[in-house]
Tab-separated table of C-alpha atoms in Angstrom:
chain	number	residue	atom	x	y	z
A	1	UNK	CA	12.625	21.290	-13.442
A	2	UNK	CA	13.751	22.488	-10.013
A	3	UNK	CA	14.475	18.929	-8.907
A	4	UNK	CA	16.501	18.241	-12.035
A	5	UNK	CA	18.672	21.240	-11.226
A	6	UNK	CA	19.171	20.061	-7.651
A	7	UNK	CA	20.119	16.549	-8.713
A	8	UNK	CA	22.675	17.862	-11.183
A	9	UNK	CA	24.628	19.538	-8.383
A	10	UNK	CA	27.467	17.079	-7.980
A	11	UNK	CA	26.786	15.327	-4.931
A	12	UNK	CA	26.407	18.403	-2.824
A	13	UNK	CA	24.727	18.403	0.554
A	14	UNK	CA	21.155	18.605	-0.754
A	15	UNK	CA	20.332	14.908	-0.835
A	16	UNK	CA	22.548	14.146	2.177
A	17	UNK	CA	20.919	16.816	4.342
A	18	UNK	CA	17.419	15.561	3.590
A	19	UNK	CA	18.224	12.045	4.771
A	20	UNK	CA	19.931	13.487	7.828
A	21	UNK	CA	16.738	15.419	8.624
A	22	UNK	CA	14.705	12.207	8.434
A	23	UNK	CA	17.198	10.443	10.676
A	24	UNK	CA	17.256	13.405	13.080
A	25	UNK	CA	13.496	13.007	13.533
A	26	UNK	CA	14.064	9.376	14.510
A	27	UNK	CA	16.918	10.220	16.884
A	28	UNK	CA	14.862	12.954	18.573
A	29	UNK	CA	11.939	10.550	18.970
A	30	UNK	CA	13.987	8.185	21.154
A	31	UNK	CA	15.849	10.802	23.189
A	32	UNK	CA	13.792	10.028	26.300
A	33	UNK	CA	14.228	6.289	25.766
A	34	UNK	CA	17.996	6.767	25.672
A	35	UNK	CA	17.890	8.755	28.886
A	36	UNK	CA	15.710	6.190	30.651
A	37	UNK	CA	17.848	3.314	29.377
A	38	UNK	CA	21.023	4.837	30.815
A	39	UNK	CA	19.450	5.897	34.105
A	40	UNK	CA	17.997	2.445	34.673
A	41	UNK	CA	20.792	0.249	33.321
A	42	UNK	CA	24.153	2.064	33.530
A	43	UNK	CA	25.416	0.328	36.667
A	44	UNK	CA	28.094	2.608	38.124
A	45	UNK	CA	29.204	0.087	40.730
A	46	UNK	CA	29.605	-2.772	38.265
A	47	UNK	CA	31.423	-0.477	35.851
A	48	UNK	CA	33.842	0.591	38.575
A	49	UNK	CA	32.556	4.144	38.987
A	50	UNK	CA	31.190	3.813	42.542
A	51	UNK	CA	33.789	6.116	44.111
A	52	UNK	CA	34.521	9.831	43.792
A	53	UNK	CA	37.730	9.245	41.813
A	54	UNK	CA	38.161	10.430	38.219
A	55	UNK	CA	35.853	8.644	35.773
A	56	UNK	CA	36.489	8.512	32.022
A	57	UNK	CA	33.439	7.280	30.102
A	58	UNK	CA	34.241	5.934	26.631
A	59	UNK	CA	31.458	6.085	24.039
A	60	UNK	CA	31.418	4.969	20.404
A	61	UNK	CA	29.000	6.040	17.683
A	62	UNK	CA	29.113	3.475	14.883
A	63	UNK	CA	28.273	4.556	11.332
A	64	UNK	CA	28.566	8.219	12.324
A	65	UNK	CA	28.551	9.714	8.789
A	66	UNK	CA	29.531	13.415	8.730
A	67	UNK	CA	27.241	14.883	11.388
A	68	UNK	CA	25.419	16.656	12.834
A	69	UNK	CA	23.181	13.760	13.957
A	70	UNK	CA	26.102	11.935	15.543
A	71	UNK	CA	26.777	15.026	17.679
A	72	UNK	CA	23.151	15.191	18.828
A	73	UNK	CA	23.308	11.531	19.824
A	74	UNK	CA	26.550	12.048	21.741
A	75	UNK	CA	25.058	15.023	23.590
A	76	UNK	CA	21.975	12.991	24.531
A	77	UNK	CA	24.072	10.127	25.871
A	78	UNK	CA	26.402	12.390	27.834
A	79	UNK	CA	23.494	14.320	29.387
A	80	UNK	CA	21.987	11.032	30.554
A	81	UNK	CA	25.288	9.778	32.006
A	82	UNK	CA	25.815	13.067	33.845
A	83	UNK	CA	22.327	12.810	35.302
A	84	UNK	CA	23.076	9.254	36.413
A	85	UNK	CA	26.204	10.469	38.221
A	86	UNK	CA	24.290	13.367	39.787
A	87	UNK	CA	21.751	10.934	41.205
A	88	UNK	CA	24.445	8.704	42.661
A	89	UNK	CA	26.034	9.278	46.056
A	90	UNK	CA	29.725	10.070	46.475
A	91	UNK	CA	30.120	11.129	42.867
A	92	UNK	CA	32.241	14.099	41.825
A	93	UNK	CA	30.775	15.383	38.555
A	94	UNK	CA	33.786	17.659	38.052
A	95	UNK	CA	35.999	14.578	37.809
A	96	UNK	CA	33.864	13.069	35.056
A	97	UNK	CA	35.353	13.075	31.542
A	98	UNK	CA	34.206	11.640	28.213
A	99	UNK	CA	36.020	10.132	25.254
A	100	UNK	CA	33.896	9.975	22.098
A	101	UNK	CA	34.838	7.724	19.190
A	102	UNK	CA	33.255	8.416	15.804
A	103	UNK	CA	33.331	5.436	13.457
A	104	UNK	CA	32.498	4.945	9.802
A	105	UNK	CA	34.000	3.423	6.655
A	106	UNK	CA	37.377	4.640	5.423
A	107	UNK	CA	35.645	6.595	2.631
A	108	UNK	CA	33.688	8.697	5.142
A	109	UNK	CA	34.417	12.440	5.082
A	110	UNK	CA	36.123	12.658	8.475
A	111	UNK	CA	37.560	16.079	7.573
A	112	UNK	CA	34.070	17.567	7.398
A	113	UNK	CA	33.069	15.667	10.545
A	114	UNK	CA	35.857	17.151	12.621
A	115	UNK	CA	35.576	20.639	11.146
A	116	UNK	CA	31.970	20.777	12.382
A	117	UNK	CA	32.560	19.424	15.884
A	118	UNK	CA	30.537	21.485	18.398
A	119	UNK	CA	32.925	24.024	19.964
A	120	UNK	CA	31.276	23.638	23.387
A	121	UNK	CA	31.393	19.829	23.428
A	122	UNK	CA	32.022	17.988	26.682
A	123	UNK	CA	34.101	15.206	25.180
A	124	UNK	CA	37.458	14.448	23.601
A	125	UNK	CA	36.869	13.308	20.023
A	126	UNK	CA	38.602	10.668	17.939
A	127	UNK	CA	37.874	9.117	14.545
A	128	UNK	CA	37.947	5.352	14.052
A	129	UNK	CA	37.758	4.266	10.400
A	130	UNK	CA	36.624	0.762	9.508
A	131	UNK	CA	33.606	-1.503	9.154
A	132	UNK	CA	31.513	-1.958	12.276
A	133	UNK	CA	31.062	-5.595	11.272
A	134	UNK	CA	34.656	-6.082	12.473
A	135	UNK	CA	36.638	-5.281	15.615
A	136	UNK	CA	37.442	-1.586	15.981
A	137	UNK	CA	38.554	-1.115	19.605
A	138	UNK	CA	40.715	-2.875	22.231
A	139	UNK	CA	39.112	-5.459	24.473
A	140	UNK	CA	36.871	-4.153	27.260
A	141	UNK	CA	37.570	-0.526	26.371
A	142	UNK	CA	34.043	0.876	25.796
A	143	UNK	CA	31.272	1.666	28.260
A	144	UNK	CA	28.616	2.642	25.725
A	145	UNK	CA	28.115	1.997	22.015
A	146	UNK	CA	25.452	3.490	19.775
A	147	UNK	CA	24.309	2.775	16.233
A	148	UNK	CA	21.363	4.267	14.366
A	149	UNK	CA	19.965	3.637	10.880
A	150	UNK	CA	22.968	1.550	9.840
A	151	UNK	CA	22.357	-2.130	10.631
A	152	UNK	CA	20.440	-2.564	7.364
A	153	UNK	CA	23.645	-1.967	5.392
A	154	UNK	CA	25.135	-5.370	4.633
A	155	UNK	CA	28.840	-6.122	4.491
A	156	UNK	CA	28.338	-7.477	0.964
A	157	UNK	CA	25.710	-8.556	-1.527
A	158	UNK	CA	24.965	-12.283	-0.993
A	159	UNK	CA	26.712	-14.519	-3.523
A	160	UNK	CA	23.419	-16.225	-4.360
A	161	UNK	CA	22.012	-12.843	-5.396
A	162	UNK	CA	25.054	-11.940	-7.476
A	163	UNK	CA	24.689	-15.233	-9.351
A	164	UNK	CA	20.895	-15.064	-9.734
A	165	UNK	CA	19.536	-11.536	-9.713
A	166	UNK	CA	19.375	-9.888	-13.139
A	167	UNK	CA	18.365	-6.268	-13.748
A	168	UNK	CA	16.250	-6.039	-10.613
A	169	UNK	CA	18.626	-4.466	-8.051
A	170	UNK	CA	16.930	-6.605	-5.382
A	171	UNK	CA	14.059	-8.681	-6.735
A	172	UNK	CA	11.754	-8.556	-3.715
A	173	UNK	CA	9.267	-10.936	-5.318
A	174	UNK	CA	11.687	-13.872	-5.410
A	175	UNK	CA	11.687	-15.926	-2.213
A	176	UNK	CA	15.238	-17.169	-2.774
A	177	UNK	CA	16.579	-13.621	-3.114
A	178	UNK	CA	14.845	-12.439	0.069
A	179	UNK	CA	16.135	-15.460	1.968
A	180	UNK	CA	19.685	-14.818	0.754
A	181	UNK	CA	19.546	-11.219	1.977
A	182	UNK	CA	18.042	-12.308	5.301
A	183	UNK	CA	20.785	-14.901	5.789
A	184	UNK	CA	23.472	-12.333	5.001
A	185	UNK	CA	21.972	-9.904	7.508
A	186	UNK	CA	21.939	-12.605	10.187
A	187	UNK	CA	25.620	-13.343	9.538
A	188	UNK	CA	26.519	-9.634	9.582
A	189	UNK	CA	24.696	-8.912	12.839
A	190	UNK	CA	26.337	-11.941	14.444
A	191	UNK	CA	29.748	-10.523	13.465
A	192	UNK	CA	28.685	-7.079	14.715
A	193	UNK	CA	27.580	-8.448	18.111
A	194	UNK	CA	30.676	-10.598	18.561
A	195	UNK	CA	32.921	-7.617	17.834
A	196	UNK	CA	31.081	-5.407	20.300
A	197	UNK	CA	31.135	-8.170	22.918
A	198	UNK	CA	34.936	-8.010	22.814
A	199	UNK	CA	35.021	-4.222	23.018
A	200	UNK	CA	32.386	-3.448	25.669
A	201	UNK	CA	33.180	-3.893	29.342
A	202	UNK	CA	30.895	-6.269	31.304
A	203	UNK	CA	27.803	-4.237	32.119
A	204	UNK	CA	28.420	-1.910	29.176
A	205	UNK	CA	25.415	-0.803	27.118
A	206	UNK	CA	24.661	-0.840	23.394
A	207	UNK	CA	21.934	1.481	22.104
A	208	UNK	CA	20.456	0.567	18.727
A	209	UNK	CA	17.985	2.452	16.530
A	210	UNK	CA	17.171	0.276	13.537
A	211	UNK	CA	14.827	0.644	10.596
A	212	UNK	CA	12.478	-2.316	10.209
A	213	UNK	CA	9.298	-3.562	8.570
A	214	UNK	CA	6.310	-5.039	10.423
A	215	UNK	CA	6.076	-8.810	10.676
A	216	UNK	CA	4.086	-10.317	7.820
A	217	UNK	CA	4.664	-7.406	5.408
A	218	UNK	CA	6.397	-8.586	2.206
A	219	UNK	CA	9.552	-6.767	1.171
A	220	UNK	CA	7.799	-5.715	-2.052
A	221	UNK	CA	5.420	-3.550	0.035
A	222	UNK	CA	8.178	-1.730	1.891
A	223	UNK	CA	9.986	1.501	1.030
A	224	UNK	CA	13.085	-0.426	-0.003
A	225	UNK	CA	11.037	-2.902	-2.032
A	226	UNK	CA	9.216	-0.193	-3.996
A	227	UNK	CA	12.428	1.796	-4.428
A	228	UNK	CA	14.323	-1.216	-5.744
A	229	UNK	CA	11.534	-2.160	-8.146
A	230	UNK	CA	11.355	1.362	-9.572
A	231	UNK	CA	15.142	1.680	-9.720
A	232	UNK	CA	15.297	-1.686	-11.476
A	233	UNK	CA	12.826	-0.472	-14.101
A	234	UNK	CA	14.934	2.685	-14.588
A	235	UNK	CA	18.025	0.621	-15.262
A	236	UNK	CA	16.149	-1.552	-17.773
A	237	UNK	CA	14.913	1.590	-19.538
A	238	UNK	CA	18.448	2.936	-19.797
A	239	UNK	CA	19.647	-0.368	-21.238
A	240	UNK	CA	16.931	-0.185	-23.915
A	241	UNK	CA	17.922	3.415	-24.629
A	242	UNK	CA	21.530	2.347	-25.128
A	243	UNK	CA	22.789	4.446	-22.222
A	244	UNK	CA	23.882	1.509	-20.051
A	245	UNK	CA	25.241	-1.902	-20.924
A	246	UNK	CA	23.125	-4.911	-19.957
A	247	UNK	CA	26.051	-6.718	-18.331
A	248	UNK	CA	26.837	-3.694	-16.151
A	249	UNK	CA	23.220	-3.440	-15.042
A	250	UNK	CA	22.926	-7.174	-14.356
A	251	UNK	CA	25.876	-6.993	-11.989
A	252	UNK	CA	24.398	-4.116	-9.948
A	253	UNK	CA	22.958	-5.109	-6.574
A	254	UNK	CA	22.303	-3.083	-3.436
A	255	UNK	CA	23.640	-4.374	-0.080
A	256	UNK	CA	20.621	-3.267	1.982
A	257	UNK	CA	18.020	-5.352	3.812
A	258	UNK	CA	15.346	-4.235	6.287
A	259	UNK	CA	14.655	-6.768	9.011
A	260	UNK	CA	11.376	-7.567	10.801
A	261	UNK	CA	11.147	-7.291	14.611
A	262	UNK	CA	10.802	-11.062	14.919
A	263	UNK	CA	13.848	-11.687	12.728
A	264	UNK	CA	15.987	-9.227	14.654
A	265	UNK	CA	14.914	-10.435	18.086
A	266	UNK	CA	15.698	-14.035	17.124
A	267	UNK	CA	19.187	-13.008	15.951
A	268	UNK	CA	19.849	-11.027	19.135
A	269	UNK	CA	18.714	-13.845	21.414
A	270	UNK	CA	21.122	-16.323	19.844
A	271	UNK	CA	24.078	-14.234	21.049
A	272	UNK	CA	24.976	-15.222	24.600
A	273	UNK	CA	27.114	-12.144	25.231
A	274	UNK	CA	24.203	-9.710	25.526
A	275	UNK	CA	20.882	-9.502	27.320
A	276	UNK	CA	17.984	-7.654	25.695
A	277	UNK	CA	16.928	-5.033	28.229
A	278	UNK	CA	14.498	-3.202	25.937
A	279	UNK	CA	13.068	-3.627	22.459
A	280	UNK	CA	10.412	-1.114	21.482
A	281	UNK	CA	8.630	-0.361	18.220
A	282	UNK	CA	8.144	3.195	16.965
A	283	UNK	CA	6.495	4.536	13.842
A	284	UNK	CA	8.984	6.578	11.834
A	285	UNK	CA	8.219	10.225	12.757
A	286	UNK	CA	7.881	12.670	9.879
A	287	UNK	CA	7.771	16.317	10.952
A	288	UNK	CA	7.011	17.340	7.371
A	289	UNK	CA	5.097	15.342	4.755
A	290	UNK	CA	7.485	13.850	2.242
A	291	UNK	CA	7.035	15.221	-1.291
A	292	UNK	CA	7.988	13.399	-4.508
A	293	UNK	CA	11.021	15.664	-4.740
A	294	UNK	CA	11.946	14.944	-1.147
A	295	UNK	CA	11.565	11.230	-1.662
A	296	UNK	CA	13.798	11.303	-4.739
A	297	UNK	CA	16.460	13.078	-2.726
A	298	UNK	CA	16.115	10.607	0.145
A	299	UNK	CA	16.569	7.675	-2.229
A	300	UNK	CA	19.604	9.302	-3.765
A	301	UNK	CA	21.171	9.862	-0.364
A	302	UNK	CA	20.910	6.117	0.282
A	303	UNK	CA	22.051	4.852	-3.112
A	304	UNK	CA	24.337	7.603	-4.393
A	305	UNK	CA	27.648	6.110	-3.251
A	306	UNK	CA	26.963	2.531	-4.352
A	307	UNK	CA	25.588	3.729	-7.716
A	308	UNK	CA	28.576	5.972	-8.417
A	309	UNK	CA	31.034	3.268	-7.408
A	310	UNK	CA	29.431	0.820	-9.833
A	311	UNK	CA	28.492	2.977	-12.819
A	312	UNK	CA	30.687	6.076	-12.464
A	313	UNK	CA	29.677	9.709	-11.853
A	314	UNK	CA	28.341	10.525	-15.333
A	315	UNK	CA	26.070	7.502	-15.578
A	316	UNK	CA	24.942	7.882	-11.963
A	317	UNK	CA	23.609	11.343	-12.784
A	318	UNK	CA	21.607	9.955	-15.694
A	319	UNK	CA	20.258	7.134	-13.545
A	320	UNK	CA	19.035	9.447	-10.799
A	321	UNK	CA	17.596	11.950	-13.262
A	322	UNK	CA	15.642	9.140	-14.921
A	323	UNK	CA	14.589	7.819	-11.507
A	324	UNK	CA	13.190	11.284	-10.773
A	325	UNK	CA	10.825	11.036	-13.749
A	326	UNK	CA	9.356	7.845	-12.262
A	327	UNK	CA	8.828	9.070	-8.709
A	328	UNK	CA	5.710	11.147	-9.418
A	329	UNK	CA	3.700	8.374	-11.166
A	330	UNK	CA	4.744	5.878	-8.467
A	331	UNK	CA	4.435	8.198	-5.476
A	332	UNK	CA	1.248	6.582	-4.161
A	333	UNK	CA	3.203	3.307	-3.905
A	334	UNK	CA	5.957	5.059	-1.994
A	335	UNK	CA	3.446	6.648	0.380
A	336	UNK	CA	1.775	3.307	0.990
A	337	UNK	CA	5.145	1.725	1.672
A	338	UNK	CA	6.005	4.449	4.197
A	339	UNK	CA	3.088	3.249	6.307
A	340	UNK	CA	4.917	-0.057	6.584
A	341	UNK	CA	8.008	1.551	8.099
A	342	UNK	CA	9.044	0.966	11.697
A	343	UNK	CA	11.877	2.024	13.958
A	344	UNK	CA	13.145	-0.353	16.628
A	345	UNK	CA	14.782	1.003	19.761
A	346	UNK	CA	16.890	-1.697	21.362
A	347	UNK	CA	18.971	-1.692	24.523
A	348	UNK	CA	21.522	-4.482	24.959
A	349	UNK	CA	23.684	-5.042	28.023
A	350	UNK	CA	27.027	-6.820	27.896
A	351	UNK	CA	26.729	-9.819	30.197
């Protein structure tokens, strides 16, 4: 009953904050990797910062959402850059300044983002609306770019899936559907890398934290696979109950795909603009065990916007409330799927 009450709060911060907490755990887990990556690979001489003159470091966080995780990431990056300058000779730390660009889709709540900017921040902030699959910045204008937990969002649902997939959200048991999603992801990441190659200066760094699944694990055994199967069954139930129309349900697909390490590495290596400096696997840290209620909220935080856009607010509430009734009996599947979750920390350098 408590969960039902929470889910009926029109999309307040409850479900958003839970997902942010999960993502914060992942960001905290790679804080040292970010520091090491910058200390070892941020080449001050190549970047033109080998004198004591004023240095303005330009950093972009792509898919920033509404904070506060994006602020934690920016603080981590800036601390590492400052340490790099402190270790270098002939560097005047007082002359060092930072420009931080926060990017997300046009629909992102930038008002909330900027209202919650840390008052003691060490950077000048700017918002950059638009899809990170496209160009966002002038040529050779960035020194560092960061993206976390966002590469799995596709620019669109593959056409083959729109034409084929019926009432399954993402039918993870069909080889053709999985291949279509994989192909779309490859195309999207290629666009993402080509855009960043234009925007990053030679020697600039891109820090990536991406959700993934282990090689050899079928999509059906992943968190997204189980979620989509259960959500698909919810939609079918609501069609039978007369709540939703079959045509509306058949046209609902989710533009999300989790890649394997092998898939992602192969995509990255085909792009000649970047070198892979690091690619490390991490188990998704969970500071607190995830409860059925917590999992339902996490799922809603991921699918709320796309569900509301497709079905409307009233029907979205009914969908998520019905989904909640199916979490408890399927929770062992969700827990098993969580064991198949990976994070990939990747450092790319602009050649």
